[in-house]
Coordinates of C-alpha atoms in Angstrom, one line a residue:
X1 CA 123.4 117.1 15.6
X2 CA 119.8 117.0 16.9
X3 CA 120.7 114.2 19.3
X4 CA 123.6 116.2 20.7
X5 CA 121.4 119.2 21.0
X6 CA 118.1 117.2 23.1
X7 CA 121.5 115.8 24.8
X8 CA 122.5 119.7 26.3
X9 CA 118.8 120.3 26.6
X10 CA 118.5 117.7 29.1
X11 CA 121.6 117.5 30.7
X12 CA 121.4 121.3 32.6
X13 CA 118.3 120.5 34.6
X14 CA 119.4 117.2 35.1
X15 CA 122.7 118.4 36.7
X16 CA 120.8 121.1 38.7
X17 CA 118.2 118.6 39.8
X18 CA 121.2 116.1 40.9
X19 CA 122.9 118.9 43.2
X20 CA 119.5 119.7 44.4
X21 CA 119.1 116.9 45.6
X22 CA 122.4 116.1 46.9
X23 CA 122.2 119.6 49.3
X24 CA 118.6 118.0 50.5
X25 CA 120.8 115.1 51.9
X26 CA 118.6 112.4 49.8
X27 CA 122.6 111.4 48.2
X28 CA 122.3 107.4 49.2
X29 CA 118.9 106.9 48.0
X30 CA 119.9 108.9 44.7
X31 CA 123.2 107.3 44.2
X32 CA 121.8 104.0 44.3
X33 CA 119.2 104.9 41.7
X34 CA 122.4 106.3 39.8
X35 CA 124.1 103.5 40.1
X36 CA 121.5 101.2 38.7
X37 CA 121.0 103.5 36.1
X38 CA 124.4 103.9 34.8
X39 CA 124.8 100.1 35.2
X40 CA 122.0 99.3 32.7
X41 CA 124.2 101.4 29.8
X42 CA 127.9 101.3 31.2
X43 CA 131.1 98.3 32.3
X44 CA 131.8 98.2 36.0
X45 CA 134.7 100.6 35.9
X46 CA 133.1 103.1 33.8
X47 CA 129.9 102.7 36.2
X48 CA 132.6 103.5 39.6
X49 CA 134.5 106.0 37.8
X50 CA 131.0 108.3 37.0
X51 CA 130.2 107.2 41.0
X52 CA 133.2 108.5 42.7
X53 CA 132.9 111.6 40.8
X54 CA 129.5 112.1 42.2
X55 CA 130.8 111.1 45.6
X56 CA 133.2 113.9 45.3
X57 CA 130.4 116.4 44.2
X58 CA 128.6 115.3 47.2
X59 CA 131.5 115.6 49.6
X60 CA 132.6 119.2 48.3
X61 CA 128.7 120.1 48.8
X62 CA 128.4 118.7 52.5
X63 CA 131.7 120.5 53.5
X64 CA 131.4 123.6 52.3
X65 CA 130.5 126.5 54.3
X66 CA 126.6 127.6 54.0
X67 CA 127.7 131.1 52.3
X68 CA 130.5 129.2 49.9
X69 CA 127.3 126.4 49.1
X70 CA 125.6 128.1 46.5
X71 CA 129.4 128.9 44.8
X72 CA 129.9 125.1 45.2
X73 CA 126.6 124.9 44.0
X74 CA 126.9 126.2 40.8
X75 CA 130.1 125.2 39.9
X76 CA 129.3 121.7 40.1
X77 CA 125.9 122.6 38.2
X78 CA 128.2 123.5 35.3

C-alpha cells in the first residue's frame, strides 16, 4: 500500500511537468529521454505502446486552439 501511495504522490507532478513541457515545444528532446527511460524497465511493444500515447498527447496539445489548451491541458494532466 505505501508503494502505491509514493506511486500517486509522484505520478501528478510528473504528468503535469510532462504536459508542461510538451506545450514548451521541448517534445523530441523529452520523448527521447522517455523513450530511454521506459526502455530500461519495459519490452519493445510495451515501450511504443506508452510512446504513441504520448505522441497523441502531444498532437491534441499542438492542435488545439490557445483558449481550448489549458482544457486540453488538464485533461491530459489527469
Amino acid at each position: 500500500m505505501s508503494a502505491e501511495l509514493d506511486a500517486m504522490a509522484v505520478a501528478a507532478p510528473a504528468a503535469s511537468a510532462l504536459v508542461t513541457e510538451i506545450v514548451r515545444g521541448g517534445w523530441e528532446t523529452l520523448r527521447g529521454a522517455l523513450a530511454r527511460f521506459f526502455l530500461r524497465h519495459n519490452e519493445g511493444p510495451a515501450v511504443e505502446r506508452q510512446l504513441e500515447l504520448l505522441d497523441t498527447a502531444e498532437q491534441t496539445l499542438a492542435e488545439a486552439a490557445e483558449v481550448d489548451r489549458d482544457g486540453a491541458r488538464r485533461q491530459l494532466e489527469q
